[in-house]
Short mmCIF file of C-alpha atoms and ligand atoms in Angstrom, two decimals:
data_model
loop_
_atom_site.label_atom_id
_atom_site.label_comp_id
_atom_site.label_asym_id
_atom_site.label_seq_id
_atom_site.Cartn_x
_atom_site.Cartn_y
_atom_site.Cartn_z
CA UNK A 1406 40.09 275.77 228.68
CA UNK A 1407 39.76 272.20 227.49
CA UNK A 1408 37.64 273.16 224.49
CA UNK A 1409 39.76 276.20 223.64
CA UNK A 1410 43.04 274.27 223.80
CA UNK A 1411 42.45 270.69 222.70
CA UNK A 1412 39.01 270.40 221.07
CA UNK A 1413 38.99 268.59 217.73
CA UNK A 1414 36.87 271.45 216.50
CA UNK A 1415 39.20 274.39 216.53
CA UNK A 1416 41.34 273.84 219.65
CA UNK A 1417 44.43 276.05 219.96
CA UNK A 1418 46.81 273.06 219.90
CA UNK A 1419 44.69 270.58 217.97
CA UNK A 1420 43.16 272.59 215.16
CA UNK A 1421 44.51 272.19 211.68
CA UNK A 1422 41.87 274.52 210.28
CA UNK A 1423 43.97 277.68 210.36
CA UNK A 1424 47.01 276.23 208.71
CA UNK A 1425 48.72 272.88 209.15
CA UNK A 1426 52.08 274.66 209.45
CA UNK A 1427 50.81 276.99 212.15
CA UNK A 1428 53.38 277.13 214.92
CA UNK A 1429 52.54 278.28 218.43
CA UNK A 1430 56.20 278.37 219.43
CA UNK A 1431 59.02 280.77 218.65
CA UNK A 1432 59.38 284.36 217.50
CA UNK A 1433 56.66 284.10 214.86
CA UNK A 1434 54.28 282.21 217.14
CA UNK A 1435 52.68 283.16 220.43
CA UNK A 1436 55.22 282.16 223.07
CA UNK A 1437 58.73 280.84 223.56
CA UNK A 1438 59.51 278.09 226.05
CA UNK A 1439 62.80 277.36 227.84
CA UNK A 1440 63.88 274.39 225.67
CA UNK A 1441 63.33 276.58 222.61
CA UNK A 1442 65.54 279.28 224.11
CA UNK A 1443 68.57 277.13 224.91
CA UNK A 1444 69.64 273.53 224.31
CA UNK A 1445 71.19 273.64 227.80
CA UNK A 1446 67.73 273.44 229.38
CA UNK A 1447 66.99 269.97 227.96
CA UNK A 1448 70.56 268.83 228.50
CA UNK A 1449 70.37 269.66 232.20
CA UNK A 1450 67.02 267.89 232.58
CA UNK A 1451 68.64 264.89 230.87
CA UNK A 1452 71.47 265.08 233.41
CA UNK A 1453 68.93 265.27 236.21
CA UNK A 1454 67.45 261.99 235.03
CA UNK A 1455 70.94 260.48 234.83
CA UNK A 1456 71.71 261.65 238.39
CA UNK A 1457 68.43 260.22 239.74
CA UNK A 1458 69.03 256.97 237.90
CA UNK A 1459 72.48 256.75 239.53
CA UNK A 1460 71.12 257.67 242.95
CA UNK A 1461 68.46 254.97 242.65
CA UNK A 1462 70.98 252.22 241.96
CA UNK A 1463 71.53 252.30 238.18
CA UNK A 1464 68.71 250.03 237.02
CA UNK A 1465 69.98 247.90 234.14
CA UNK A 1466 66.61 247.36 232.48
CA UNK A 1467 63.02 248.54 232.32
CA UNK A 1468 63.76 252.26 232.33
CA UNK A 1469 61.27 254.50 230.50
CA UNK A 1470 60.99 258.21 229.96
CA UNK A 1471 57.70 260.03 229.68
CA UNK A 1472 57.03 263.60 228.66
CA UNK A 1473 53.71 265.34 229.07
CA UNK A 1474 52.92 267.81 226.26
CA UNK A 1475 56.27 267.76 224.44
CA UNK A 1476 55.55 270.74 222.15
CA UNK A 1477 58.01 270.65 219.25
CA UNK A 1478 59.97 267.80 220.87
CA UNK A 1479 63.03 269.97 221.45
CA UNK A 1480 63.30 269.23 225.18
CA UNK A 1481 63.15 265.44 224.65
CA UNK A 1482 65.64 265.69 221.79
CA UNK A 1483 68.14 267.52 224.01
CA UNK A 1484 67.52 265.04 226.84
CA UNK A 1485 68.03 261.98 224.66
CA UNK A 1486 71.19 263.42 223.12
CA UNK A 1487 72.51 263.84 226.66
CA UNK A 1488 71.38 260.43 227.88
CA UNK A 1489 73.07 258.82 224.86
CA UNK A 1490 76.41 259.83 226.36
CA UNK A 1491 75.71 257.59 229.39
CA UNK A 1492 75.71 254.14 227.72
CA UNK A 1493 74.57 252.08 230.74
CA UNK A 1494 71.44 254.23 231.03
CA UNK A 1495 70.96 254.39 227.27
CA UNK A 1496 71.06 250.55 227.21
CA UNK A 1497 68.55 250.29 230.07
CA UNK A 1498 66.13 252.67 228.35
CA UNK A 1499 63.40 250.84 226.45
CA UNK A 1500 60.77 253.43 225.61
CA UNK A 1501 59.93 257.10 225.58
CA UNK A 1502 56.24 257.84 226.09
CA UNK A 1503 54.97 261.14 224.75
CA UNK A 1504 51.55 262.33 225.88
CA UNK A 1505 50.39 264.72 223.19
CA UNK A 1506 46.91 265.91 222.25
CA UNK A 1507 47.90 267.54 218.98
CA UNK A 1508 48.37 265.58 215.75
CA UNK A 1509 50.34 268.47 214.24
CA UNK A 1510 52.78 268.59 217.13
CA UNK A 1511 53.03 264.80 217.12
CA UNK A 1512 54.22 265.01 213.50
CA UNK A 1513 56.75 267.71 214.43
CA UNK A 1514 58.01 265.61 217.37
CA UNK A 1515 58.27 262.53 215.17
CA UNK A 1516 60.34 264.34 212.55
CA UNK A 1517 62.76 265.63 215.19
CA UNK A 1518 63.07 262.57 217.44
CA UNK A 1519 62.90 259.78 214.87
CA UNK A 1520 63.86 261.25 211.51
CA UNK A 1521 62.50 260.29 208.11
CA UNK A 1522 64.15 256.85 208.24
CA UNK A 1523 61.84 255.71 211.04
CA UNK A 1524 58.19 255.87 209.95
CA UNK A 1525 55.33 256.75 212.28
CA UNK A 1526 53.16 253.67 212.73
CA UNK A 1527 49.59 253.75 214.01
CA UNK A 1528 48.87 251.42 216.97
CA UNK A 1529 45.80 250.50 219.03
CA UNK A 1530 46.54 253.26 221.56
CA UNK A 1531 48.24 255.88 219.39
CA UNK A 1532 51.41 255.95 217.33
CA UNK A 1533 54.91 254.57 217.52
CA UNK A 1534 58.36 254.95 215.97
CA UNK A 1535 62.05 254.56 216.90
CA UNK A 1536 64.56 257.04 218.31
CA UNK A 1537 67.04 258.38 215.78
CA UNK A 1538 69.75 258.40 218.47
CA UNK A 1539 69.00 255.07 220.17
CA UNK A 1540 67.75 252.33 217.85
CA UNK A 1541 66.66 250.15 220.78
CA UNK A 1542 64.33 252.86 222.13
CA UNK A 1543 60.70 253.01 221.00
CA UNK A 1544 59.05 256.41 220.89
CA UNK A 1545 55.38 255.94 221.74
CA UNK A 1546 52.63 258.55 221.43
CA UNK A 1547 49.27 258.58 223.18
CA UNK A 1548 46.80 261.34 223.83
CA UNK A 1549 46.05 260.16 227.32
CA UNK A 1550 48.32 258.79 230.04
CA UNK A 1551 45.59 256.38 231.10
CA UNK A 1552 45.98 254.32 227.95
CA UNK A 1553 49.50 253.30 229.04
CA UNK A 1554 49.31 250.36 231.47
CA UNK A 1555 50.98 250.78 234.85
CA UNK A 1556 53.89 248.37 235.21
CA UNK A 1557 55.21 247.45 238.60
CA UNK A 1558 58.75 246.66 237.45
CA UNK A 1559 59.17 249.79 235.39
CA UNK A 1560 61.39 252.70 236.34
CA UNK A 1561 59.62 255.71 234.91
CA UNK A 1562 61.09 259.21 234.67
CA UNK A 1563 58.37 261.74 233.91
CA UNK A 1564 58.96 265.29 232.69
CA UNK A 1565 56.19 267.88 232.60
CA UNK A 1566 57.39 271.24 231.36
CA UNK A 1567 54.69 273.85 230.76
CA UNK A 1568 52.06 271.12 230.72
CA UNK A 1569 50.07 271.68 233.89
CA UNK A 1570 49.42 275.34 233.08
CA UNK A 1571 47.35 274.17 230.08
CA UNK A 1572 45.01 271.97 232.13
CA UNK A 1573 41.53 273.29 232.96
CA UNK A 1574 40.83 275.04 236.24
CA UNK A 1575 37.68 275.71 238.23
CA UNK A 1576 37.44 279.06 239.99
CA UNK A 1577 35.60 279.59 243.28
CA UNK A 1578 34.89 282.67 245.32
CA UNK A 1579 33.87 282.78 248.95
CA UNK A 1580 30.67 284.76 249.54
CA UNK A 1581 29.07 285.81 252.78
CA UNK A 1582 25.62 284.33 253.45
CA UNK A 1583 22.61 286.38 252.31
CA UNK A 1584 20.93 288.49 255.01
CA UNK A 1585 18.65 286.31 257.17
CA UNK A 1586 14.90 286.73 256.77
CA UNK A 1587 13.21 287.64 260.04
CA UNK A 1588 11.49 284.66 261.56
CA UNK A 1589 8.03 286.28 261.99
CA UNK A 1590 7.82 287.36 258.34
CA UNK A 1591 4.70 287.08 256.25
CA UNK A 1592 4.10 285.15 253.06
CA UNK A 1593 2.65 286.83 249.98
CA UNK A 1594 -0.40 284.93 248.64
CA UNK A 1595 -2.78 285.84 245.76
CA UNK A 1596 -5.31 286.99 248.33
CA UNK A 1597 -2.88 289.07 250.33
CA UNK A 1598 -0.16 288.57 252.95
CA UNK A 1599 -0.61 285.92 255.61
CA UNK A 1600 1.66 285.24 258.59
CA UNK A 1601 4.22 282.50 258.05
CA UNK A 1602 2.77 279.30 259.54
CA UNK A 1603 6.03 278.25 261.22
CA UNK A 1604 9.10 280.31 262.07
CA UNK A 1605 11.26 280.33 258.96
CA UNK A 1606 14.20 278.01 259.02
CA UNK A 1607 17.45 279.90 259.39
CA UNK A 1608 19.96 279.42 256.60
CA UNK A 1609 23.21 277.77 257.61
CA UNK A 1610 25.70 280.30 258.90
CA UNK A 1611 29.04 280.93 257.30
CA UNK A 1612 30.43 281.64 253.85
CA UNK A 1613 29.74 279.57 250.78
CA UNK A 1614 31.91 278.81 247.80
CA UNK A 1615 30.45 280.05 244.52
CA UNK A 1616 31.87 279.02 241.20
CA UNK A 1617 32.95 281.65 238.66
CA UNK A 1618 31.64 280.54 235.29
CA UNK A 1619 32.32 281.65 231.75
CA UNK A 1620 29.29 283.33 230.22
CA UNK A 1621 28.68 285.50 227.17
CA UNK A 1622 28.88 289.20 227.89
CA UNK A 1623 25.60 291.10 228.02
CA UNK A 1624 24.42 292.22 224.54
CA UNK A 1625 25.11 295.88 225.18
CA UNK A 1626 28.75 295.08 225.82
CA UNK A 1627 29.21 293.31 222.52
CA UNK A 1628 30.84 296.27 220.83
CA UNK A 1629 34.04 295.95 218.82
CA UNK A 1630 37.13 295.18 220.83
CA UNK A 1631 35.28 293.82 223.83
CA UNK A 1632 35.72 290.21 224.78
CA UNK A 1633 32.70 288.11 224.01
CA UNK A 1634 32.82 286.20 227.27
CA UNK A 1635 33.38 287.04 230.89
CA UNK A 1636 33.55 285.42 234.31
CA UNK A 1637 30.31 285.59 236.26
CA UNK A 1638 29.65 284.30 239.73
CA UNK A 1639 27.06 281.53 239.92
CA UNK A 1640 23.97 282.55 241.88
CA UNK A 1641 23.93 279.29 243.80
CA UNK A 1642 26.37 276.53 244.60
CA UNK A 1643 27.24 274.42 241.54
CA UNK A 1644 28.05 270.72 242.08
CA UNK A 1645 31.76 271.49 241.72
CA UNK A 1646 31.53 274.28 244.29
CA UNK A 1647 30.07 271.84 246.77
CA UNK A 1648 32.99 269.41 246.77
CA UNK A 1649 36.17 270.67 245.09
CA UNK A 1650 37.02 273.44 247.62
CA UNK A 1651 36.36 270.92 250.41
CA UNK A 1652 38.99 268.37 249.32
CA UNK A 1653 41.95 270.10 250.95
CA UNK A 1654 42.53 271.95 254.24
CA UNK A 1655 44.38 274.59 252.19
CA UNK A 1656 41.16 275.54 250.42
CA UNK A 1657 38.99 275.09 253.51
CA UNK A 1658 41.13 277.61 255.41
CA UNK A 1659 40.06 280.37 253.01
CA UNK A 1660 36.35 279.65 253.05
CA UNK A 1661 35.56 282.19 255.77
CA UNK A 1662 37.37 285.02 253.96
CA UNK A 1663 34.85 287.12 252.03
CA UNK A 1664 35.86 287.46 248.40
CA UNK A 1665 38.70 284.90 248.60
CA UNK A 1666 39.11 283.50 245.09
CA UNK A 1667 40.83 280.19 244.45
CA UNK A 1668 41.64 278.19 241.34
CA UNK A 1669 41.57 274.39 241.46
CA UNK A 1670 42.60 272.08 238.65
CA UNK A 1671 41.20 268.62 239.44
CA UNK A 1672 42.78 267.19 236.31
CA UNK A 1673 46.21 268.45 237.39
CA UNK A 1674 45.78 266.84 240.79
CA UNK A 1675 44.76 263.58 239.13
CA UNK A 1676 47.91 263.60 236.99
CA UNK A 1677 50.18 264.30 239.97
CA UNK A 1678 48.50 261.44 241.84
CA UNK A 1679 49.01 259.16 238.85
CA UNK A 1680 52.72 260.10 238.65
CA UNK A 1681 53.14 259.19 242.33
CA UNK A 1682 51.40 255.84 241.88
CA UNK A 1683 53.51 254.95 238.85
CA UNK A 1684 56.69 255.79 240.79
CA UNK A 1685 55.91 254.17 244.10
CA UNK A 1686 52.61 252.31 243.91
CA UNK A 1687 49.44 252.87 245.88
CA UNK A 1688 48.09 250.90 248.79
CA UNK A 1689 50.11 250.13 251.91
CA UNK A 1690 53.54 251.67 252.22
CA UNK A 1691 56.42 249.74 250.77
CA UNK A 1692 58.62 248.42 253.57
CA UNK A 1693 62.23 249.44 253.26
CA UNK A 1694 65.19 247.88 255.05
CA UNK A 1695 65.89 251.10 256.95
CA UNK A 1696 62.30 251.64 258.02
CA UNK A 1697 60.05 248.61 258.34
CA UNK A 1698 56.35 249.23 257.82
CA UNK A 1699 55.45 248.98 261.46
CA UNK A 1700 57.89 251.62 262.67
CA UNK A 1701 57.10 255.19 263.76
CA UNK A 1702 54.45 257.09 261.86
CA UNK A 1703 55.78 259.08 258.97
CA UNK A 1704 55.12 259.50 255.30
CA UNK A 1705 55.58 255.77 254.68
CA UNK A 1706 52.91 254.73 257.13
CA UNK A 1707 50.16 257.06 256.07
CA UNK A 1708 46.98 255.22 255.13
CA UNK A 1709 45.84 255.81 251.57
CA UNK A 1710 42.84 258.12 251.28
CA UNK A 1711 39.54 256.30 251.14
CA UNK A 1712 38.52 258.59 248.25
CA UNK A 1713 40.99 256.72 246.08
CA UNK A 1714 38.67 254.92 243.69
CA UNK A 1715 41.45 253.05 241.91
CA UNK A 1716 42.35 249.50 242.87
CA UNK A 1717 45.65 249.35 244.74
CA UNK A 1718 48.71 249.14 242.51
CA UNK A 1719 51.56 247.60 244.46
CA UNK A 1720 55.08 248.49 243.42
CA UNK A 1721 57.43 246.38 245.51
CA UNK A 1722 60.51 248.46 244.69
CA UNK A 1723 59.59 252.11 244.09
CA UNK A 1724 61.70 253.75 241.41
CA UNK A 1725 61.65 256.60 238.92
CA UNK A 1726 60.78 260.25 239.40
CA UNK A 1727 58.66 263.11 238.10
CA UNK A 1728 60.03 266.56 237.42
CA UNK A 1729 57.46 269.32 237.08
CA UNK A 1730 58.47 272.73 235.77
CA UNK A 1731 55.94 275.47 235.31
CA UNK A 1732 54.87 278.89 236.49
CA UNK A 1733 52.80 279.54 239.55
CA UNK A 1734 53.15 280.69 243.14
CA UNK A 1735 55.55 278.50 245.16
CA UNK A 1736 53.21 278.02 248.09
CA UNK A 1737 49.92 279.88 247.80
CA UNK A 1738 46.80 278.85 245.92
CA UNK A 1739 46.59 280.49 242.48
CA UNK A 1740 44.05 283.27 242.14
CA UNK A 1741 42.90 285.36 239.14
CA UNK A 1742 45.58 283.81 236.97
CA UNK A 1743 43.58 282.73 233.92
CA UNK A 1744 45.34 284.41 231.02
CA UNK A 1745 45.44 284.58 227.26
CA UNK A 1746 48.71 284.83 225.30
CA UNK A 1747 48.86 285.89 221.69
CA UNK A 1748 51.90 286.98 219.73
CA UNK A 1749 54.00 287.24 222.93
CA UNK A 1750 51.55 289.60 224.63
CA UNK A 1751 49.10 289.01 227.43
CA UNK A 1752 45.52 289.32 226.17
CA UNK A 1753 42.08 288.54 227.51
CA UNK A 1754 41.59 284.76 227.73
CA UNK A 1755 38.14 285.35 226.27
CA UNK A 1756 39.23 286.86 222.96
CA UNK A 1757 39.30 284.69 219.85
CA UNK A 1758 38.83 281.33 221.56
CA UNK A 1759 40.86 278.64 219.82
CA UNK A 1760 43.45 280.99 218.39
CA UNK A 1761 44.61 282.41 221.73
CA UNK A 1762 46.71 280.35 224.11
CA UNK A 1763 44.92 280.02 227.45
CA UNK A 1764 46.70 279.05 230.65
CA UNK A 1765 46.62 279.42 234.42
CA UNK A 1766 49.13 279.35 237.27
CA UNK A 1767 50.04 275.93 238.62
CA UNK A 1768 49.25 275.12 242.25
CA UNK A 1769 52.50 273.39 243.19
CA UNK A 1770 51.52 272.55 246.74
CA UNK A 1771 48.21 271.19 245.44
CA UNK A 1772 50.14 268.84 243.17
CA UNK A 1773 52.42 267.83 246.05
CA UNK A 1774 49.41 267.16 248.26
CA UNK A 1775 47.74 265.02 245.58
CA UNK A 1776 50.95 263.02 245.03
CA UNK A 1777 51.47 262.39 248.76
CA UNK A 1778 47.84 261.41 249.22
CA UNK A 1779 47.94 258.97 246.31
CA UNK A 1780 51.07 257.05 247.26
CA UNK A 1781 52.41 256.46 250.74
CA UNK A 1782 55.90 255.81 249.35
CA UNK A 1783 56.79 259.05 247.60
CA UNK A 1784 58.34 262.28 248.79
CA UNK A 1785 58.22 265.68 247.16
CA UNK A 1786 61.07 268.19 246.83
CA UNK A 1787 60.63 271.85 246.02
CA UNK A 1788 59.24 273.81 244.44
CA UNK A 1789 62.45 275.78 243.98
CA UNK A 1790 62.98 278.67 241.60
CA UNK A 1791 64.19 277.66 238.15
CA UNK A 1792 67.28 279.88 238.58
CA UNK A 1793 68.33 277.97 241.67
CA UNK A 1794 67.63 274.59 240.13
CA UNK A 1795 69.46 275.27 236.87
CA UNK A 1796 72.32 276.92 238.79
CA UNK A 1797 72.73 273.80 240.92
CA UNK A 1798 72.55 271.64 237.79
CA UNK A 1799 75.55 273.52 236.36
CA UNK A 1800 74.03 275.82 233.74
CA UNK A 1801 76.91 278.28 233.91
CA UNK A 1802 79.55 275.57 233.49
CA UNK A 1803 77.70 274.00 230.56
CA UNK A 1804 77.35 277.42 228.88
CA UNK A 1805 81.09 278.03 229.33
CA UNK A 1806 81.74 274.64 227.75
CA UNK A 1807 79.59 275.52 224.72
CA UNK A 1808 81.29 278.90 224.33
CA UNK A 1809 84.71 277.28 224.54
CA UNK A 1810 83.75 274.73 221.94
CA UNK A 1811 82.51 277.43 219.60
CA UNK A 1812 85.81 279.28 220.01
CA UNK A 1813 87.80 276.07 219.49
CA UNK A 1814 85.88 275.43 216.33
CA UNK A 1815 86.87 278.84 215.08
CA UNK A 1816 90.50 277.87 215.59
CA UNK A 1817 89.79 274.84 213.45
CA UNK A 1818 89.54 272.44 216.37
CA UNK A 1819 86.76 269.92 216.74
CA UNK A 1820 85.43 268.38 219.90
CA UNK A 1821 81.71 267.92 219.62
CA UNK A 1822 81.24 266.19 222.95
CA UNK A 1823 77.51 266.01 223.51
CA UNK A 1824 76.98 269.25 221.67
CA UNK A 1825 74.04 270.23 219.53
CA UNK A 1826 73.77 268.87 216.03
CA UNK A 1827 74.58 270.72 212.87
CA UNK A 1828 77.48 272.77 214.18
CA UNK A 1829 80.29 273.13 211.68
CA UNK A 1830 83.23 275.48 211.31
CA UNK A 1831 82.12 279.09 211.49
CA UNK A 1832 83.31 282.46 210.30
CA UNK A 1833 84.39 285.01 212.90
CA UNK A 1834 81.36 287.32 212.56
CA UNK A 1835 79.02 284.38 212.83
CA UNK A 1836 80.92 283.09 215.80
CA UNK A 1837 80.58 286.26 217.85
CA UNK A 1838 76.88 285.93 217.17
CA UNK A 1839 76.89 282.29 218.35
CA UNK A 1840 78.72 283.19 221.56
CA UNK A 1841 76.38 286.11 222.14
CA UNK A 1842 73.40 283.82 221.64
CA UNK A 1843 74.68 281.16 224.04
CA UNK A 1844 75.38 283.80 226.69
CA UNK A 1845 72.09 285.63 226.20
CA UNK A 1846 69.95 282.51 226.23
CA UNK A 1847 71.21 280.79 229.36
CA UNK A 1848 71.08 284.05 231.27
CA UNK A 1849 67.48 284.50 230.20
CA UNK A 1850 66.55 281.14 231.75
CA UNK A 1851 67.99 282.14 235.13
CA UNK A 1852 67.01 285.82 235.13
CA UNK A 1853 65.73 286.61 238.63
CA UNK A 1854 64.28 290.03 237.81
CA UNK A 1855 60.63 290.51 238.81
CA UNK A 1856 59.41 289.08 235.46
CA UNK A 1857 62.47 286.88 234.85
CA UNK A 1858 62.06 283.22 233.93
CA UNK A 1859 64.47 282.20 236.68
CA UNK A 1860 62.06 283.48 239.26
CA UNK A 1861 58.64 282.92 237.67
CA UNK A 1862 59.24 279.26 236.89
CA UNK A 1863 59.34 276.71 239.69
CA UNK A 1864 60.71 273.18 239.73
CA UNK A 1865 59.30 270.37 241.83
CA UNK A 1866 60.23 266.69 242.02
CA UNK A 1867 58.33 263.59 243.10
CA UNK A 1868 60.71 260.74 244.00
CA UNK A 1869 60.49 257.47 245.96
CA UNK A 1870 60.52 257.96 249.70
CA UNK A 1871 64.04 257.29 250.92
CA UNK A 1872 64.53 257.23 254.69
CA UNK A 1873 67.93 258.26 255.97
CA UNK A 1874 70.29 255.49 256.91
CA UNK A 1875 71.21 255.50 260.61
CA UNK A 1876 73.20 258.58 261.51
CA UNK A 1877 72.91 260.10 258.04
CA UNK A 1878 70.86 262.94 256.67
CA UNK A 1879 68.06 262.25 254.18
CA UNK A 1880 69.02 262.10 250.53
CA UNK A 1881 68.05 265.10 248.43
CA UNK A 1882 67.84 264.98 244.64
CA UNK A 1883 70.37 267.03 242.75
CA UNK A 1884 69.04 270.53 242.08
CA UNK A 1885 67.10 270.43 245.36
CA UNK A 1886 70.07 270.59 247.68
CA UNK A 1887 71.62 267.24 246.83
CA UNK A 1888 74.84 266.23 245.10
CA UNK A 1889 75.46 263.81 242.30
CA UNK A 1890 76.41 260.49 243.83
CA UNK A 1891 78.95 258.64 241.69
N1 LIG B 866 56.72 271.17 226.91
C1 LIG B 866 56.79 271.91 225.67
C2 LIG B 866 55.46 272.44 225.18
C3 LIG B 866 54.58 273.19 226.12
S1 LIG B 866 53.07 273.71 225.36
C4 LIG B 866 57.79 273.02 225.81
O1 LIG B 866 58.19 273.33 226.89
O2 LIG B 866 58.20 273.59 224.79
C5 LIG B 866 51.91 272.52 225.92
C6 LIG B 866 51.99 271.17 225.26
O3 LIG B 866 51.04 270.31 225.87
C7 LIG B 866 51.69 271.12 223.78
O4 LIG B 866 52.49 270.12 223.20
C8 LIG B 866 50.20 270.73 223.77
O5 LIG B 866 49.78 270.19 222.56
C9 LIG B 866 50.15 269.76 224.91
N2 LIG B 866 48.86 269.63 225.59
C10 LIG B 866 48.08 270.61 226.08
N3 LIG B 866 47.01 270.11 226.70
C11 LIG B 866 47.11 268.76 226.64
C12 LIG B 866 46.33 267.68 227.13
N4 LIG B 866 45.21 267.90 227.80
N5 LIG B 866 46.76 266.42 226.88
C13 LIG B 866 47.90 266.19 226.20
N6 LIG B 866 48.68 267.17 225.72
C14 LIG B 866 48.31 268.45 225.93
#
């Protein structure tokens, strides 16, 4: 997956070989993502950040945004346009970090977010420019989150939309042990069979995890139309098979089930852990006034895992949040989900490597587990279905507002509010089309039919652990059962 998607030599996102203007997104490309369908998507995520920033005490400085895999930059553009309408947050915002592997997409993002007036400057860790909406906000690109230093006084809001599904997975299958050799067997020697000198050691009982690996198909199957690669089960335990399925009780519980197949993305887990640490620090739990460190055991008192190789990163006042939106089962471990997408159709992930998008379902509970293990001072909300999240965020009301504005414009009125750019007065025929498009697009995002985006996509948040004040219920972020606190 890594080579197919982000290799310098012909990766799906990184290659410029096919055509520098090649676009993966939109009707002419391979897939369409939510921010490309409706501006409301990015606006509501911007509002979510505003609501969290309010709930966490309206920090007046040191606020940063970060987006993982920003695609064309549309989502961040819609978010920043929204955040601009909240001046105290816009003033507190110092930087927007974009983690992007593709130079082509970086250029597209730069053009949209900064405009031609703000050049793209190369730096030691990547590139940099300035927001076209907010001149005090630096837009900073890197290919890897690890090249951005952790800062203990920073309030970081992280957005990952359709990012985790692009990260590599390992696939494991549980297999029953081979039949046991009888203990009084003989050994074949060049001079004939001899009895085994000692009773043969019995193999350990119980199932083993075997990794499913990508291998070229057998020569006789290399006829036209057949994929050139396939998944084959390793004949013995690979190093990954010996430790990855053992890192979580969720995987361990399936080990005894013959044929159980699980997908694990160690890189995804590492990112979720890193988000948690940047929000709330690692090491001992942060004491809070409502729950001192020595009180009853709970999420805040959990000892960090000894497997954590990183040095502790203390964050005296946890702040910020991560919002993860992607497709995958809400609770179970993904299985058989590796897929290829080309021209809006599902194809074999093994056809035309480098020109086919390859992705896999996201293991939301795996990400939650990694985040909770990495930082004792975070809590996780969700995953909830996208339809529910966007509904709670006010998608219908915002759509009605956009429709009303379009109709007002027809009557010659103005009122741009925080509306999209480039909207002028329109003719009647055009207008019906605009209204139809607004209506069609928001409904597509919350469609709860079996293949609808409202149901397939899940939303999960990592936020600082916030114990309930005496006699009150725990705070919930907006979109996850909570209200906006003014
Ligand atoms: N979030 C965007 C785009 C999703 S496509 C949207 O919703 O429209 C995936 C994005 O992640 C692309 O921008 C791709 O170039 C980037 N990407 C994929 N793998 C990456 C990796 N390993 N590191 C950094 N960026 C990556």
